[in-house]
Coordinates of C-alpha atoms in Angstrom, one line a residue:
Chain J
X1 CA 53.3 2.1 10.4
X2 CA 52.3 3.4 13.8
X3 CA 52.0 1.0 16.7
X4 CA 48.4 0.0 17.2
X5 CA 47.5 0.5 20.9
X6 CA 44.9 -2.0 22.1
X7 CA 45.6 -1.9 25.8
X8 CA 43.3 1.1 26.3
X9 CA 40.3 -1.2 26.4
X10 CA 39.7 -0.9 30.2
X11 CA 39.6 2.9 30.0
X12 CA 37.1 2.7 27.1
X13 CA 34.8 0.4 29.1
X14 CA 34.8 2.8 32.0
X15 CA 34.0 5.7 29.7
X16 CA 31.2 3.7 28.2
X17 CA 29.8 3.0 31.6
X18 CA 29.9 6.6 32.6
X19 CA 28.2 7.6 29.4
X20 CA 25.5 5.0 29.9
X21 CA 25.0 6.3 33.5
X22 CA 24.6 9.9 32.3
X23 CA 22.0 9.0 29.7
X24 CA 20.1 6.9 32.3
X25 CA 20.3 9.8 34.8
X26 CA 18.8 12.3 32.5
X27 CA 16.1 9.9 31.4
X28 CA 15.0 9.4 34.9
X29 CA 15.2 13.1 35.6
X30 CA 12.8 13.7 32.7
X31 CA 10.3 11.4 34.4
X32 CA 10.5 13.3 37.7
X33 CA 8.1 16.2 36.8
X34 CA 5.5 13.7 35.6
X35 CA 5.7 11.7 38.7
X36 CA 5.6 14.8 40.9
X37 CA 2.5 16.1 39.1
X38 CA 0.7 12.7 39.3
X39 CA 1.7 12.3 42.9
X40 CA 0.5 15.8 43.9
X41 CA -2.8 15.5 42.0
X42 CA -3.4 12.0 43.5
X43 CA -2.5 13.2 47.0
X44 CA -4.8 16.3 46.9
X45 CA -7.5 14.7 44.8
X46 CA -8.1 11.4 46.5
X47 CA -9.4 12.8 49.8
X48 CA -12.0 14.9 47.8
X49 CA -13.4 11.9 46.1
X50 CA -16.3 9.8 47.4
X51 CA -19.6 8.6 46.0
X52 CA -21.2 12.0 46.7
X53 CA -18.5 13.8 44.8
X54 CA -19.3 11.9 41.7
X55 CA -23.1 12.0 42.0
X56 CA -24.0 15.5 43.2
X57 CA -23.8 18.9 41.4
X58 CA -21.5 21.6 42.7
X59 CA -22.2 23.1 46.1
X60 CA -22.5 26.8 46.8
X61 CA -19.3 28.5 47.9
X62 CA -18.1 28.2 51.5
X63 CA -20.3 25.2 52.4
X64 CA -19.5 21.5 52.9
X65 CA -19.3 18.9 50.2
X66 CA -20.5 19.3 46.6
X67 CA -19.7 17.3 43.5
X68 CA -18.9 17.5 39.9
X69 CA -21.6 15.4 38.2
X70 CA -22.7 18.5 36.2
X71 CA -19.1 18.9 34.8
X72 CA -18.8 15.2 34.0
X73 CA -22.1 15.2 32.1
X74 CA -21.0 18.4 30.3
X75 CA -17.6 17.0 29.4
X76 CA -19.0 13.8 28.1
X77 CA -21.8 15.6 26.1
X78 CA -19.4 18.1 24.6
X79 CA -16.6 15.8 23.7
X80 CA -18.9 13.1 22.2
X81 CA -20.9 15.6 20.2
X82 CA -17.7 17.2 19.0
X83 CA -16.4 13.8 17.9
X84 CA -19.6 13.1 16.0
X85 CA -19.3 16.5 14.3
X86 CA -15.6 16.2 13.5
X87 CA -15.1 12.5 12.6
X88 CA -17.1 12.2 9.3
X89 CA -15.6 15.4 7.8
X90 CA -12.1 14.6 9.0
X91 CA -12.1 11.0 7.7
X92 CA -13.6 12.1 4.3
X93 CA -11.0 14.9 4.0
X94 CA -8.2 12.6 5.2
X95 CA -9.2 10.0 2.6
X96 CA -9.3 12.6 -0.2
X97 CA -5.8 13.9 0.7
X98 CA -4.3 10.4 1.0
X99 CA -5.6 9.5 -2.5
X100 CA -4.8 12.8 -4.1
X101 CA -1.5 13.7 -2.6
X102 CA -0.3 15.6 -5.6
X103 CA -3.3 17.8 -6.1
X104 CA -3.2 21.5 -5.1
X105 CA -6.4 21.1 -3.0
X106 CA -4.9 18.4 -0.8
X107 CA -1.7 20.4 -0.3
X108 CA -3.8 23.4 0.8
X109 CA -6.0 21.3 3.1
X110 CA -3.0 19.6 4.6
X111 CA -1.2 22.9 5.2
X112 CA -4.3 24.5 6.7
X113 CA -4.6 21.5 9.0
X114 CA -1.2 22.2 10.4
X115 CA -2.1 25.8 10.8
X116 CA -5.4 25.0 12.4
X117 CA -3.6 22.8 14.9
X118 CA -1.5 25.6 16.1
X119 CA -4.3 28.2 16.4
X120 CA -4.7 29.0 20.1
X121 CA -7.8 27.3 21.6
X122 CA -8.9 30.6 23.1
X123 CA -9.1 32.1 19.6
X124 CA -11.2 29.2 18.4
X125 CA -13.5 29.8 21.3
X126 CA -13.8 33.5 20.4
X127 CA -14.6 32.8 16.8
X128 CA -17.3 30.3 17.7
X129 CA -18.7 32.9 20.1
X130 CA -19.2 35.2 17.2
X131 CA -20.5 32.5 14.9
X132 CA -22.8 30.5 17.1
X133 CA -23.2 32.0 20.6
X134 CA -24.0 35.5 19.6
X135 CA -26.6 34.6 16.9
X136 CA -28.3 32.1 19.2
X137 CA -28.3 34.5 22.0
X138 CA -27.1 31.8 24.5
X139 CA -24.2 29.7 25.6
X140 CA -24.7 26.1 24.7
X141 CA -23.3 22.6 24.5
X142 CA -23.7 22.8 20.8
X143 CA -21.4 25.9 20.6
X144 CA -18.8 24.2 22.9
X145 CA -19.0 21.0 20.7
X146 CA -18.4 22.9 17.5
X147 CA -15.4 24.7 19.1
X148 CA -14.0 21.4 20.2
X149 CA -14.7 19.8 16.8
X150 CA -12.6 22.6 15.2
X151 CA -9.7 21.5 17.4
X152 CA -10.2 17.8 16.7
X153 CA -10.5 18.2 13.0
X154 CA -6.8 18.7 12.1
X155 CA -5.7 15.9 14.4
X156 CA -8.0 13.3 12.9
X157 CA -7.3 14.4 9.4
X158 CA -3.5 14.1 9.8
X159 CA -3.7 10.7 11.5
X160 CA -6.2 9.5 8.8
X161 CA -3.8 10.5 6.1
X162 CA -0.9 8.9 7.8
X163 CA -2.7 5.6 8.4
X164 CA -4.0 5.4 4.9
X165 CA -0.6 6.2 3.4
X166 CA 0.8 3.2 5.4
X167 CA -1.5 0.8 3.6
X168 CA 0.5 -0.8 0.8
X169 CA -0.4 0.5 -2.6
X170 CA -0.6 -3.0 -3.9
X171 CA -3.6 -3.9 -1.8
X172 CA -5.4 -0.8 -3.0
X173 CA -4.5 -1.5 -6.6
X174 CA -5.7 -5.1 -6.1
X175 CA -9.1 -3.8 -5.1
X176 CA -9.3 -1.6 -8.2
X177 CA -8.1 -4.5 -10.3
X178 CA -11.0 -6.6 -9.1
X179 CA -13.3 -4.0 -10.6
X180 CA -14.2 -2.2 -7.4
X181 CA -15.4 1.4 -7.5
X182 CA -13.6 4.0 -5.5
X183 CA -16.4 4.0 -3.0
X184 CA -16.2 0.2 -2.5
X185 CA -12.5 0.3 -2.3
X186 CA -12.6 2.8 0.5
X187 CA -15.5 1.1 2.4
X188 CA -14.5 -2.5 2.1
X189 CA -10.7 -2.3 2.0
X190 CA -9.1 1.0 2.9
X191 CA -11.2 2.0 6.0
X192 CA -11.4 -1.5 7.5
X193 CA -7.6 -1.8 7.4
X194 CA -7.2 1.8 8.7
X195 CA -9.8 1.6 11.4
X196 CA -7.5 1.0 14.4
X197 CA -5.2 3.8 13.4
X198 CA -8.0 6.2 12.7
X199 CA -9.7 5.2 16.0
X200 CA -6.4 6.0 17.8
X201 CA -6.3 9.4 16.1
X202 CA -9.9 10.1 17.2
X203 CA -9.1 9.1 20.8
X204 CA -6.0 11.3 20.8
X205 CA -8.0 14.2 19.6
X206 CA -10.7 13.5 22.1
X207 CA -8.2 13.4 25.0
X208 CA -6.8 16.7 23.7
X209 CA -10.1 18.6 23.8
X210 CA -11.3 17.0 27.0
X211 CA -8.4 18.8 28.8
X212 CA -9.1 22.2 27.2
X213 CA -10.8 24.9 29.1
X214 CA -10.2 27.7 26.7
X215 CA -12.6 26.9 23.9
X216 CA -15.3 26.1 26.4
X217 CA -15.0 29.4 28.2
X218 CA -16.8 31.5 25.6
X219 CA -19.0 28.8 24.2
X220 CA -20.5 26.5 26.8
X221 CA -19.7 29.0 29.6
X222 CA -20.4 26.7 32.6
X223 CA -23.5 25.6 34.4
X224 CA -23.9 24.6 38.0
X225 CA -26.7 22.2 37.1
X226 CA -26.9 19.2 34.9
X227 CA -27.7 20.3 31.3
X228 CA -30.7 18.7 29.7
X229 CA -30.6 19.7 26.0
X230 CA -27.8 20.6 23.6
X231 CA -28.9 24.3 23.7
X232 CA -28.2 24.4 27.5
X233 CA -24.9 25.9 28.7
X234 CA -22.7 23.3 30.5
X235 CA -19.6 22.9 32.6
X236 CA -16.7 20.8 31.7
X237 CA -14.0 19.4 34.1
X238 CA -11.2 21.8 33.0
X239 CA -13.6 24.8 33.2
X240 CA -14.7 23.7 36.7
X241 CA -11.1 23.3 37.8
X242 CA -10.3 26.8 36.5
X243 CA -13.3 28.4 38.1
X244 CA -12.9 26.6 41.5
X245 CA -9.2 26.7 41.8
X246 CA -8.9 30.4 41.6
X247 CA -11.8 30.9 44.1
X248 CA -11.1 31.7 47.8
X249 CA -13.5 29.1 49.1
X250 CA -11.9 26.0 50.6
X251 CA -14.6 23.5 49.5
X252 CA -14.4 24.7 45.9
X253 CA -10.6 24.4 45.9
X254 CA -11.0 20.8 47.2
X255 CA -13.5 20.1 44.4
X256 CA -11.0 21.5 41.9
X257 CA -8.4 18.9 43.1
X258 CA -10.9 16.1 42.9
X259 CA -11.8 17.2 39.4
X260 CA -8.2 17.3 38.4
X261 CA -7.7 13.8 39.6
X262 CA -10.7 12.5 37.6
X263 CA -9.5 14.3 34.5
X264 CA -6.0 12.9 34.9
X265 CA -7.4 9.4 35.3
X266 CA -9.4 9.8 32.2
X267 CA -6.5 11.0 30.1
X268 CA -4.3 8.1 31.3
X269 CA -6.9 5.6 30.5
X270 CA -7.4 7.1 27.0
X271 CA -3.6 7.0 26.4
X272 CA -3.4 3.3 27.3
X273 CA -6.4 2.5 25.1
X274 CA -4.7 4.2 22.2
X275 CA -1.5 2.2 22.9
X276 CA -3.5 -1.0 22.8
X277 CA -5.3 -0.1 19.7
X278 CA -2.2 0.7 17.7
X279 CA -0.3 -2.2 19.1
X280 CA -2.7 -4.8 17.6
X281 CA -1.4 -4.3 14.1
Chain T
X1 CA 65.1 -20.5 -42.9
X2 CA 65.8 -16.8 -42.6
X3 CA 68.0 -16.7 -45.6
X4 CA 65.5 -18.6 -47.7
X5 CA 62.7 -16.1 -47.3
X6 CA 62.0 -15.4 -51.0
X7 CA 58.6 -16.6 -52.2
X8 CA 60.1 -19.0 -54.6
X9 CA 62.0 -20.8 -51.9
X10 CA 59.0 -20.9 -49.6
X11 CA 56.8 -22.7 -52.0
X12 CA 59.4 -25.2 -52.5
X13 CA 59.7 -25.8 -48.8
X14 CA 55.9 -26.2 -48.4
X15 CA 55.9 -29.0 -50.8
X16 CA 58.6 -30.9 -49.0
X17 CA 58.3 -30.2 -45.3
X18 CA 54.9 -31.1 -43.5
X19 CA 55.7 -28.9 -40.6
X20 CA 56.0 -25.9 -42.9
X21 CA 52.7 -26.9 -44.5
X22 CA 51.0 -26.8 -41.1
X23 CA 52.3 -23.3 -40.4
X24 CA 50.9 -22.1 -43.7
X25 CA 47.4 -23.5 -42.9
X26 CA 47.5 -21.8 -39.6
X27 CA 48.4 -18.6 -41.2
X28 CA 45.4 -18.9 -43.6
X29 CA 43.1 -19.7 -40.7
X30 CA 44.1 -16.5 -38.8
X31 CA 43.1 -14.5 -41.8
X32 CA 39.5 -15.8 -41.6
X33 CA 36.8 -13.7 -40.0
X34 CA 36.1 -14.4 -36.4
X35 CA 33.0 -16.5 -35.5
X36 CA 30.7 -13.7 -34.5
X37 CA 31.1 -11.9 -37.7
X38 CA 30.2 -15.0 -39.6
X39 CA 26.7 -14.9 -38.1
X40 CA 24.9 -13.4 -41.2
X41 CA 25.0 -16.8 -42.9
X42 CA 22.8 -18.1 -40.1
X43 CA 20.6 -15.0 -40.1
X44 CA 19.6 -15.9 -43.7
X45 CA 17.8 -18.9 -42.2
X46 CA 15.9 -16.8 -39.7
X47 CA 12.1 -16.9 -40.1
X48 CA 10.8 -13.7 -41.6
X49 CA 7.8 -13.5 -39.2
X50 CA 8.4 -11.0 -36.4
X51 CA 4.9 -10.7 -35.2
X52 CA 2.6 -13.8 -35.2
X53 CA -0.5 -11.6 -34.4
X54 CA -1.8 -11.7 -38.0
X55 CA -1.8 -15.5 -38.1
X56 CA -4.5 -15.7 -35.5
X57 CA -8.0 -15.6 -37.1
X58 CA -10.6 -13.4 -35.6
X59 CA -12.2 -16.4 -33.9
X60 CA -8.9 -17.4 -32.3
X61 CA -8.2 -14.0 -30.8
X62 CA -9.4 -13.1 -27.4
X63 CA -7.6 -9.7 -27.0
X64 CA -6.4 -7.6 -29.8
X65 CA -4.3 -4.5 -29.2
X66 CA -3.9 -1.9 -32.0
X67 CA -1.5 1.1 -31.9
X68 CA -1.2 1.2 -28.1
X69 CA 0.9 4.1 -26.8
X70 CA 1.4 4.9 -23.2
X71 CA 2.9 8.2 -22.0
X72 CA 4.1 8.9 -18.5
X73 CA 3.9 12.7 -18.5
X74 CA 5.8 13.5 -21.7
X75 CA 7.8 10.3 -22.0
X76 CA 6.5 7.7 -24.5
X77 CA 6.9 4.5 -22.7
X78 CA 5.1 2.2 -25.1
X79 CA 5.5 2.9 -28.8
X80 CA 2.7 1.7 -31.1
X81 CA 2.2 -1.8 -29.8
X82 CA 0.2 -4.1 -32.1
X83 CA -0.4 -7.5 -30.7
X84 CA -3.1 -10.1 -30.7
X85 CA -3.5 -12.6 -27.9
X86 CA -4.9 -16.1 -28.7
X87 CA -7.9 -17.6 -27.0
X88 CA -5.9 -20.7 -26.0
X89 CA -2.5 -20.8 -24.4
X90 CA -0.2 -18.8 -22.3
X91 CA 1.6 -15.7 -23.7
X92 CA 4.8 -14.7 -21.9
X93 CA 5.9 -11.1 -22.3
X94 CA 9.6 -10.7 -21.6
X95 CA 12.2 -8.1 -21.9
X96 CA 14.8 -6.3 -19.8
X97 CA 13.7 -4.2 -16.9
X98 CA 12.2 -0.8 -17.9
X99 CA 11.1 -2.1 -21.3
X100 CA 7.4 -1.6 -20.6
X101 CA 6.3 -5.1 -19.9
X102 CA 4.3 -4.2 -16.8
X103 CA 3.1 -1.0 -18.5
X104 CA 1.6 -3.0 -21.3
X105 CA -0.1 -5.5 -19.0
X106 CA -1.4 -2.7 -16.8
X107 CA -2.7 -0.8 -19.9
X108 CA -4.9 -3.9 -20.7
X109 CA -6.4 -3.8 -17.2
X110 CA -6.8 0.0 -17.4
X111 CA -4.7 0.4 -14.2
X112 CA -3.0 3.5 -15.7
X113 CA -6.3 5.4 -15.1
X114 CA -5.5 5.5 -11.4
X115 CA -2.6 7.8 -12.2
X116 CA -3.5 11.1 -13.7
X117 CA -0.1 11.8 -15.3
X118 CA -0.4 8.7 -17.5
X119 CA -1.9 8.9 -20.9
X120 CA -3.0 5.8 -22.9
X121 CA -4.0 5.9 -26.6
X122 CA -4.9 3.0 -28.9
X123 CA -7.6 0.4 -29.4
X124 CA -8.1 -2.7 -27.3
X125 CA -10.7 -5.3 -28.4
X126 CA -11.8 -7.9 -26.0
X127 CA -13.6 -10.4 -28.2
X128 CA -15.9 -8.2 -30.3
X129 CA -16.0 -5.3 -27.8
X130 CA -13.8 -2.2 -27.8
X131 CA -13.0 -2.1 -24.1
X132 CA -11.5 1.4 -24.3
X133 CA -15.1 2.7 -24.6
X134 CA -16.3 0.7 -21.5
X135 CA -16.0 2.0 -18.0
X136 CA -12.8 0.9 -16.4
X137 CA -14.7 -0.9 -13.6
X138 CA -16.5 -3.1 -16.1
X139 CA -13.3 -4.0 -17.9
X140 CA -11.5 -4.9 -14.7
X141 CA -14.3 -7.3 -13.8
X142 CA -13.7 -9.2 -17.0
X143 CA -9.9 -9.1 -17.0
X144 CA -8.2 -10.5 -13.8
X145 CA -4.9 -9.3 -12.6
X146 CA -2.3 -10.9 -10.3
X147 CA 0.5 -8.7 -9.1
X148 CA 4.2 -9.0 -8.5
X149 CA 3.9 -9.2 -4.8
X150 CA 1.2 -11.3 -3.3
X151 CA -1.5 -8.9 -2.0
X152 CA -4.5 -10.6 -0.4
X153 CA -6.7 -8.2 1.3
X154 CA -5.4 -8.1 4.9
X155 CA -8.8 -7.3 6.4
X156 CA -10.4 -10.3 4.9
X157 CA -10.3 -14.1 5.6
X158 CA -9.3 -16.6 3.0
X159 CA -13.0 -17.3 2.3
X160 CA -13.7 -13.6 1.9
X161 CA -10.6 -13.1 -0.2
X162 CA -11.8 -15.6 -2.8
X163 CA -15.2 -13.8 -2.8
X164 CA -13.6 -10.3 -2.7
X165 CA -14.5 -9.6 -6.4
X166 CA -18.2 -10.1 -5.5
X167 CA -17.9 -8.2 -2.2
X168 CA -16.1 -5.3 -3.9
X169 CA -18.5 -5.0 -6.8
X170 CA -21.6 -5.3 -4.7
X171 CA -22.8 -8.6 -6.1
X172 CA -25.1 -10.5 -3.7
X173 CA -24.6 -14.3 -3.3
X174 CA -26.5 -16.7 -1.2
X175 CA -24.6 -19.0 1.2
X176 CA -24.7 -22.0 -1.1
X177 CA -23.3 -20.0 -4.1
X178 CA -20.6 -18.6 -1.8
X179 CA -19.4 -22.0 -0.7
X180 CA -19.5 -23.4 -4.2
X181 CA -17.4 -20.5 -5.6
X182 CA -14.9 -20.7 -2.8
X183 CA -14.4 -24.5 -3.0
X184 CA -14.3 -24.5 -6.8
X185 CA -11.8 -21.8 -7.2
X186 CA -9.5 -22.8 -4.4
X187 CA -9.4 -26.2 -6.0
X188 CA -8.6 -24.6 -9.4
X189 CA -5.8 -22.7 -7.8
X190 CA -4.3 -25.9 -6.1
X191 CA -4.9 -24.3 -2.7
X192 CA -7.9 -26.2 -1.4
X193 CA -6.0 -29.0 0.4
X194 CA -3.8 -26.6 2.2
X195 CA -6.4 -24.2 3.5
X196 CA -9.6 -26.2 3.7
X197 CA -9.4 -26.3 7.5
X198 CA -8.7 -22.6 8.0
X199 CA -10.9 -20.9 5.5
X200 CA -11.9 -18.3 8.1
X201 CA -8.4 -17.2 9.0
X202 CA -6.8 -14.1 7.6
X203 CA -5.3 -14.5 4.1
X204 CA -2.2 -12.8 5.2
X205 CA -1.2 -15.7 7.5
X206 CA -0.5 -17.8 4.5
X207 CA 3.0 -18.2 3.0
X208 CA 4.0 -16.1 0.1
X209 CA 3.3 -18.8 -2.5
X210 CA 0.0 -19.7 -1.0
X211 CA -0.9 -16.0 -0.9
X212 CA -0.1 -15.7 -4.6
X213 CA -2.3 -18.7 -5.4
X214 CA -5.0 -17.1 -3.3
X215 CA -4.7 -14.0 -5.5
X216 CA -5.1 -16.2 -8.5
X217 CA -8.1 -17.9 -7.0
X218 CA -9.6 -14.5 -6.3
X219 CA -9.3 -13.5 -10.0
X220 CA -10.6 -16.9 -11.2
X221 CA -13.7 -16.5 -9.0
X222 CA -14.8 -13.6 -11.1
X223 CA -14.9 -15.9 -14.1
X224 CA -12.6 -13.6 -16.0
X225 CA -12.1 -13.8 -19.8
X226 CA -8.3 -13.2 -19.5
X227 CA -5.9 -13.6 -16.7
X228 CA -3.0 -11.1 -16.5
X229 CA 0.0 -12.0 -14.3
X230 CA 2.6 -9.3 -13.6
X231 CA 5.8 -11.2 -12.7
X232 CA 3.8 -13.5 -10.4
X233 CA 6.8 -15.5 -9.1
X234 CA 9.5 -12.8 -8.8
X235 CA 8.9 -12.4 -5.0
X236 CA 8.7 -16.2 -4.4
X237 CA 11.2 -18.9 -3.6
X238 CA 12.0 -21.7 -6.1
X239 CA 9.6 -24.3 -4.7
X240 CA 6.6 -21.8 -4.6
X241 CA 7.6 -20.7 -8.1
X242 CA 7.4 -24.3 -9.4
X243 CA 4.0 -24.8 -7.9
X244 CA 2.7 -21.6 -9.5
X245 CA 4.2 -22.7 -12.8
X246 CA 2.5 -26.1 -12.6
X247 CA -0.7 -24.3 -11.7
X248 CA -0.4 -22.0 -14.7
X249 CA 0.3 -24.9 -17.0
X250 CA -3.0 -26.5 -15.9
X251 CA -4.9 -23.2 -16.0
X252 CA -3.9 -22.3 -19.5
X253 CA -6.0 -25.1 -20.9
X254 CA -9.1 -23.3 -19.5
X255 CA -8.4 -19.6 -19.7
X256 CA -6.1 -17.4 -21.8
X257 CA -3.2 -16.2 -19.7
X258 CA -0.9 -13.3 -20.3
X259 CA 2.2 -13.3 -18.1
X260 CA 4.9 -10.8 -17.7
X261 CA 8.3 -12.3 -16.7
X262 CA 11.9 -11.2 -16.7
X263 CA 12.9 -14.8 -16.5
X264 CA 13.6 -16.2 -19.9
X265 CA 13.9 -19.7 -18.6
X266 CA 10.4 -19.4 -17.1
X267 CA 9.0 -18.1 -20.4
X268 CA 10.5 -21.1 -22.2
X269 CA 9.2 -23.6 -19.6
X270 CA 5.5 -22.7 -19.5
X271 CA 4.5 -20.3 -22.3
X272 CA 3.1 -21.2 -25.7
X273 CA 3.9 -17.8 -27.3
X274 CA 6.4 -15.3 -26.3
X275 CA 6.5 -11.6 -27.0
X276 CA 9.8 -9.7 -26.6
X277 CA 9.7 -6.0 -25.7
X278 CA 12.6 -3.8 -25.8
X279 CA 12.7 0.0 -25.1
X280 CA 8.9 0.2 -25.4
X281 CA 8.7 -1.6 -28.7
X282 CA 7.4 -5.0 -29.6
X283 CA 10.5 -6.5 -31.2
X284 CA 9.3 -10.0 -31.8
X285 CA 6.2 -12.1 -31.1
X286 CA 6.1 -15.8 -32.0
X287 CA 5.6 -19.3 -30.8
X288 CA 7.9 -19.9 -27.9
X289 CA 9.6 -22.9 -29.5
X290 CA 10.5 -21.0 -32.6
X291 CA 11.6 -17.9 -30.8
X292 CA 13.9 -19.7 -28.4
X293 CA 15.5 -21.7 -31.2
X294 CA 15.6 -19.3 -34.2
X295 CA 14.8 -15.8 -33.1
X296 CA 14.2 -13.5 -36.1
X297 CA 15.7 -10.4 -34.6
X298 CA 19.2 -9.9 -33.4
X299 CA 18.1 -8.1 -30.3
X300 CA 16.0 -11.0 -29.3
X301 CA 18.9 -13.3 -29.8
X302 CA 21.2 -11.1 -27.8
X303 CA 18.6 -11.0 -24.9
X304 CA 18.0 -14.7 -25.0
X305 CA 21.8 -15.3 -24.9
X306 CA 22.0 -13.1 -21.8
X307 CA 24.0 -10.3 -23.4
X308 CA 21.8 -7.7 -21.8
X309 CA 18.9 -7.5 -19.5

């Protein structure tokens, strides 16, 4: 038998403390870029923001003032229209996949969702340009929405499948055992239980497309005025930021910072809403 | 003694010495067969009836199963089951795990149709109707099912859970009917006193035993012809189990109940008839009292004595 050494305890405690310290240090370090970004955007964005900034359309270059209301209206219109287009399809597809996991069709759809998710946004924009913008002969909110819907589609499908898969099989069986049809089971049991999760998925998808400039570039194009119909071109916040930030005019650059701040604020709010939604259950 | 080992001398000794006589008797006893091999003499007294199904007249039968086979992909899980369930009383289906108890009960409720790899053949008569020709939805409305783990609908209140059969099949009820159904069936399921003040809370906040009684109430509310229970107490504690058993003993006077259980003691406590399944075959089906005292099949006896299962 070898002699068991127990007197190294103090050394082990110190080593443990050091390790804990290293882990904590790198955790904090990972937060630094986030805080720097938020700090910078807030510092540059806040001065640009006042009531006028939120209520007037963009100013001509090299003048004073100007706002982003046209971009806000465009963003809201495009993301909401995109959500309305994508959600019914995505929930239906997600439900089908969740209930027919073993079928070839679901495997294919699930696989293509993952692929669709990784297609660059600019390529999606290009395709929609060929499909919708070119035949219609004009850039429009509609085209922008369809491009965004394409990007939301896989995110909502995957989250729907995951949420439905989490529902215990016994509850679904119970519904069938009561004599319910597939339709009633989905409408009265599965979707009500899955709603918070699906809503979270939709919001995540919404947040994602709100921040994308690429699919809008070729489809909604940008518009210095408030769009009135879905066939009008429109600006969105990311597009405005892109256009104004690379311009040489000081007032446009300031507007870009203000728009960045608004966008960041929106994304943060959306993220917290999702957290609240998913926490409830 | 060693020198007097000739047979002649031994017989002489037996007559004289009592201790020698005792040794000889012991020697004789050792040559007898051990107790377990002597069983055939008891087996002669075994009842010849292995399946009581034929003794139920047509009027007494609620559900009659003929040549039921269930295949999971290529595996034959249930092998030509022939069984009739009586209109009155509780039938317990018992057997070791994997013998096909749940498969049988799920076949009655057509639950296997949810899984495409499962194939069911055979004839099921509910009363005078061949239910294999009816749509599964219609059959399930007439045959209630309670599962192993309590599964009230988590998105519904207690009130809605009792009415879930009506909600899920799209039947409209007015307010008065709804109240009547909920009160009547919660009372039937011995749950009314415990939940009457919180009917509009979620069913999932109840305890396991209460949830299971809620599930029973939910099936009763549909005025089913038969109630199927798939190991209803296996996920519950002893007190909740006792309450469910008491409930079933009251319910079986009103409605035929078919219950799967792996607990032989439970089967003997509450059932009127017992069916024993082993490896997908119906080994024996008889009155519980007869089966638990003089089983007609060796396998039943071995199972009841706890030699396997």
